[in-house]
Coordinates of C-alpha atoms in Angstrom, one line a residue:
Q15 CA -134.0 -60.8 116.4
L16 CA -132.5 -58.4 114.0
L17 CA -131.1 -56.1 116.7
T18 CA -129.8 -58.8 119.0
K19 CA -128.4 -61.3 116.5
C20 CA -127.3 -59.3 113.5
I21 CA -125.5 -56.4 115.2
R22 CA -122.0 -57.1 113.7
N23 CA -123.1 -58.1 110.2
L24 CA -125.9 -55.6 109.6
P25 CA -125.0 -52.3 111.4
N26 CA -126.6 -50.2 108.6
T27 CA -129.8 -52.1 108.9
C28 CA -129.8 -51.9 112.7
G29 CA -129.7 -48.1 112.6
P30 CA -133.2 -47.6 111.1
A31 CA -134.6 -50.4 113.3
L32 CA -133.3 -48.7 116.4
E33 CA -134.9 -45.4 115.4
V34 CA -138.3 -47.2 115.1
I35 CA -138.0 -49.0 118.4
V36 CA -136.8 -45.8 120.3
T37 CA -139.8 -44.0 118.9
L38 CA -142.1 -46.8 120.0
T39 CA -140.9 -46.6 123.6
F40 CA -143.0 -43.4 123.8
D41 CA -146.1 -45.0 122.3
E42 CA -149.4 -44.2 124.0
Y43 CA -150.3 -47.9 124.2
S44 CA -148.5 -49.6 127.1
L45 CA -148.2 -53.0 125.4
V46 CA -146.2 -51.4 122.6
S47 CA -144.1 -49.1 124.7
N48 CA -143.3 -51.8 127.2
A49 CA -142.2 -54.2 124.5
A50 CA -140.0 -51.5 122.9
N51 CA -138.4 -50.6 126.2
K52 CA -137.7 -54.3 126.9
T53 CA -136.0 -54.6 123.5
L54 CA -133.9 -51.6 124.2
E55 CA -132.9 -52.8 127.6
I56 CA -131.6 -56.1 126.1
F57 CA -129.9 -54.2 123.3
S58 CA -128.2 -51.8 125.8
Q59 CA -126.9 -54.7 127.8
I60 CA -125.4 -56.2 124.6
L61 CA -123.6 -52.8 123.9
E62 CA -122.3 -52.8 127.5
E63 CA -121.0 -56.4 127.5
T64 CA -119.5 -56.6 124.0
S65 CA -117.4 -54.4 121.8
V66 CA -119.5 -53.3 118.8
S67 CA -117.8 -50.1 117.8
N68 CA -119.4 -50.0 114.3
L69 CA -122.9 -49.8 115.8
T70 CA -121.8 -47.4 118.5
S71 CA -120.5 -45.2 115.7
V72 CA -123.9 -45.4 114.0
I73 CA -125.7 -44.2 117.1
E74 CA -123.2 -41.4 117.6
E75 CA -123.7 -40.3 114.0
K76 CA -127.5 -40.3 114.5
L77 CA -127.0 -38.1 117.7
F78 CA -124.8 -35.7 115.7
N79 CA -127.3 -35.4 112.9
L80 CA -130.2 -34.9 115.4
S81 CA -128.2 -32.2 117.2
S82 CA -127.6 -30.5 113.9
I83 CA -131.3 -30.2 113.1
L84 CA -132.6 -29.6 116.6
P85 CA -132.4 -25.8 116.7
R86 CA -134.3 -25.6 113.4
I87 CA -137.0 -28.1 114.6
M88 CA -137.4 -26.0 117.8
R89 CA -138.2 -22.9 115.7
D90 CA -141.0 -24.8 114.0
T91 CA -144.6 -24.5 115.3
D92 CA -145.2 -28.2 115.2
E93 CA -144.9 -29.4 118.8
G94 CA -145.2 -33.0 117.7
N95 CA -142.0 -32.8 115.7
K96 CA -140.1 -31.3 118.7
L97 CA -141.2 -34.2 120.9
V98 CA -140.2 -36.8 118.3
V99 CA -136.6 -35.4 118.0
L100 CA -136.1 -34.9 121.7
R101 CA -137.4 -38.4 122.4
L102 CA -134.9 -39.8 119.9
L103 CA -132.1 -37.8 121.4
K104 CA -132.9 -39.2 124.9
G105 CA -133.4 -42.7 123.6
Y106 CA -130.0 -42.8 121.8
L107 CA -128.2 -41.4 124.8
Q108 CA -129.9 -44.0 127.1
L109 CA -128.8 -46.7 124.6
L110 CA -125.2 -45.6 124.7
G111 CA -125.1 -45.6 128.5
S112 CA -121.5 -45.6 129.7
H113 CA -120.4 -45.1 126.0
V114 CA -121.7 -41.5 126.4
S115 CA -118.2 -40.8 127.9
Q116 CA -116.7 -41.5 124.5
L117 CA -119.1 -39.0 123.0
T118 CA -117.9 -36.2 125.4
F119 CA -114.3 -37.0 124.4
S120 CA -115.2 -35.9 120.9
Y121 CA -115.1 -32.1 121.0
A122 CA -117.2 -31.9 117.8
H123 CA -120.0 -34.1 119.1
M124 CA -120.1 -32.6 122.5
T125 CA -120.1 -29.0 121.4
R126 CA -122.7 -29.7 118.7
L127 CA -125.1 -31.3 121.2
I128 CA -124.6 -28.7 124.0
Q129 CA -125.0 -25.8 121.7
A130 CA -128.1 -27.3 120.2
L131 CA -129.6 -27.7 123.7
V132 CA -128.7 -24.1 124.6
Q133 CA -130.4 -22.8 121.5
T134 CA -133.4 -25.0 122.2
I135 CA -134.1 -23.4 125.6
L136 CA -133.9 -19.7 124.6
I137 CA -135.4 -17.9 127.6
D138 CA -138.2 -15.4 127.1
T139 CA -137.3 -12.5 129.4
R140 CA -140.2 -10.2 128.2
N141 CA -142.5 -11.3 131.0
I142 CA -140.2 -10.8 134.0
S143 CA -141.9 -9.0 136.8
I144 CA -140.8 -7.0 139.8
Q145 CA -142.6 -9.5 142.0
E146 CA -140.4 -12.3 140.6
T147 CA -137.2 -10.4 141.2
K148 CA -138.1 -9.7 144.8
T149 CA -139.1 -13.3 145.7
T150 CA -136.4 -15.2 143.8
S151 CA -134.1 -15.5 146.9
V152 CA -137.0 -16.7 149.0
W153 CA -137.7 -19.5 146.6
I154 CA -134.1 -20.6 146.8
E155 CA -134.1 -20.7 150.6
E156 CA -137.4 -22.5 151.0
K157 CA -137.6 -25.1 148.3
E158 CA -135.8 -28.4 148.7
D159 CA -136.6 -30.1 145.5
D160 CA -133.8 -29.6 142.9
E161 CA -136.2 -28.8 140.1
L162 CA -138.0 -26.2 142.2
L163 CA -134.8 -24.3 142.8
L164 CA -135.0 -22.8 139.4
P165 CA -136.9 -19.6 138.9
N166 CA -140.2 -19.7 136.9
L167 CA -138.7 -19.6 133.4
S168 CA -140.5 -19.2 130.1
Y169 CA -139.0 -20.5 126.9
I170 CA -139.5 -19.0 123.5
H171 CA -139.6 -22.2 121.5
L172 CA -140.9 -24.7 124.1
R173 CA -144.7 -24.7 124.7
E174 CA -145.1 -28.2 126.0
E175 CA -143.9 -29.2 129.5
Q176 CA -143.0 -32.6 128.1
S177 CA -140.3 -30.9 125.9
V178 CA -138.7 -29.3 129.0
V179 CA -138.8 -32.5 130.9
L180 CA -137.1 -34.4 128.0
I181 CA -134.3 -31.8 127.8
Q182 CA -133.8 -32.1 131.6
S183 CA -133.5 -35.9 131.2
I184 CA -131.0 -35.5 128.3
C185 CA -128.8 -33.2 130.4
S186 CA -129.0 -35.5 133.4
I187 CA -127.9 -38.5 131.2
L188 CA -125.0 -36.4 130.0
G189 CA -124.0 -35.6 133.6
E190 CA -124.4 -39.2 134.7
H191 CA -122.4 -40.9 131.9
G192 CA -120.3 -38.2 130.3
Q193 CA -116.7 -37.3 131.2
S194 CA -117.5 -34.9 134.0
H195 CA -114.3 -32.8 134.0
I196 CA -114.6 -32.3 130.2
L197 CA -118.3 -31.5 130.3
L198 CA -118.2 -29.2 133.3
D199 CA -115.0 -27.3 132.0
Y200 CA -116.8 -26.6 128.7
M201 CA -120.0 -25.5 130.4
I202 CA -118.0 -23.1 132.7
Q203 CA -116.3 -21.6 129.7
Q204 CA -119.8 -21.0 128.1
C205 CA -121.0 -19.3 131.3
T206 CA -118.0 -17.0 132.0
G207 CA -116.5 -14.1 130.0
S208 CA -119.5 -13.4 127.8
T209 CA -123.2 -12.7 128.4
H210 CA -124.3 -14.2 125.1
Q211 CA -126.8 -17.0 125.9
R212 CA -125.4 -17.1 129.4
S213 CA -128.7 -17.7 131.1
E214 CA -129.4 -20.7 128.8
S215 CA -126.0 -22.1 129.5
L216 CA -126.5 -21.7 133.2
V217 CA -129.8 -23.7 133.0
I218 CA -128.2 -26.5 131.0
L219 CA -125.3 -26.6 133.5
H220 CA -127.8 -26.9 136.4
W221 CA -129.6 -29.8 134.7
I222 CA -126.3 -31.5 133.9
L223 CA -125.3 -31.2 137.6
C224 CA -128.5 -33.0 138.6
G225 CA -127.1 -36.2 136.9
I226 CA -123.5 -35.8 138.1
P227 CA -122.4 -38.6 140.5
D228 CA -122.0 -37.6 144.1
N229 CA -118.2 -38.5 144.2
I230 CA -117.3 -35.8 141.6
H231 CA -115.6 -32.7 143.0
L232 CA -117.4 -29.5 141.9
D233 CA -114.8 -26.9 143.1
A234 CA -114.2 -25.7 139.5
V235 CA -118.0 -25.1 139.1
V236 CA -118.1 -23.1 142.3
E237 CA -115.2 -21.0 141.2
G238 CA -116.8 -20.4 137.8
M239 CA -120.1 -19.3 139.3
L240 CA -118.3 -16.9 141.7
Q241 CA -116.6 -15.5 138.6
V242 CA -120.0 -15.0 136.9
R243 CA -121.2 -13.1 140.0
E244 CA -118.1 -10.9 140.1
E245 CA -118.5 -10.0 136.4
G246 CA -122.0 -8.7 137.4
Q247 CA -123.1 -8.3 133.8
G248 CA -126.1 -10.6 133.9
G249 CA -129.7 -9.9 134.7
V250 CA -131.9 -11.1 137.5
Y251 CA -132.2 -14.5 135.9
D252 CA -128.5 -15.0 135.8
D253 CA -128.1 -14.1 139.5
C254 CA -130.8 -16.5 140.5
L255 CA -129.4 -19.3 138.3
V256 CA -125.9 -18.9 139.7
L257 CA -127.4 -19.2 143.3
C258 CA -129.2 -22.4 142.2
I259 CA -126.0 -23.9 140.8
L260 CA -124.1 -23.0 144.0
A261 CA -126.8 -24.6 146.0
E262 CA -126.5 -27.8 143.8
C263 CA -122.8 -27.9 144.5
C264 CA -123.2 -27.8 148.3

């Protein structure tokens, strides 16, 4: 009742209520999670059908704050806290729906979120083996499932598979609802010219592409990946990730 009937008059109250309900969508009891998901579906429809800019701003501010603390939370040893923050990020993005495009129009919001995701998936390259480097190209040729195209990556701060799946979903939502040309241009800039966190940026780009609509032209992405290959400064992971992204663009 509070969320559906008091949106315009009580935006500051709706914010905390939203956080509680988004959290409950992941409750282990299906009766609780189903009821919470139903509420969010109704609320999301209201956001789509009416202009409630004050509440949209509240959600965007919550996303910005979560993006700011995400790298610190990921360095913590408490896997439960990581899942809570990632679930909130995903839930708020799902709530915004088509309004995510407005989020990507804001350079501050977009860069804060993307950089937080990049820092979250820092890749552990200490366990790379000769066997992996020799079989990478075979994996790319034989596997058809998009998720299986990526090499077997190990992340420094992510120990739960659930966390990785949530980040994939977050990136996919950004790709589906964000301003594609702005989002992809920014990601290409992050992948070219410098090797600093290039592998992580390539992974995020790949997951964003999984959500990009089929009617979006990806010529700029192909050119960017070819440039990365020409620079030739990356390791085996970078080469493999570039091939994965090129396969995604075909």
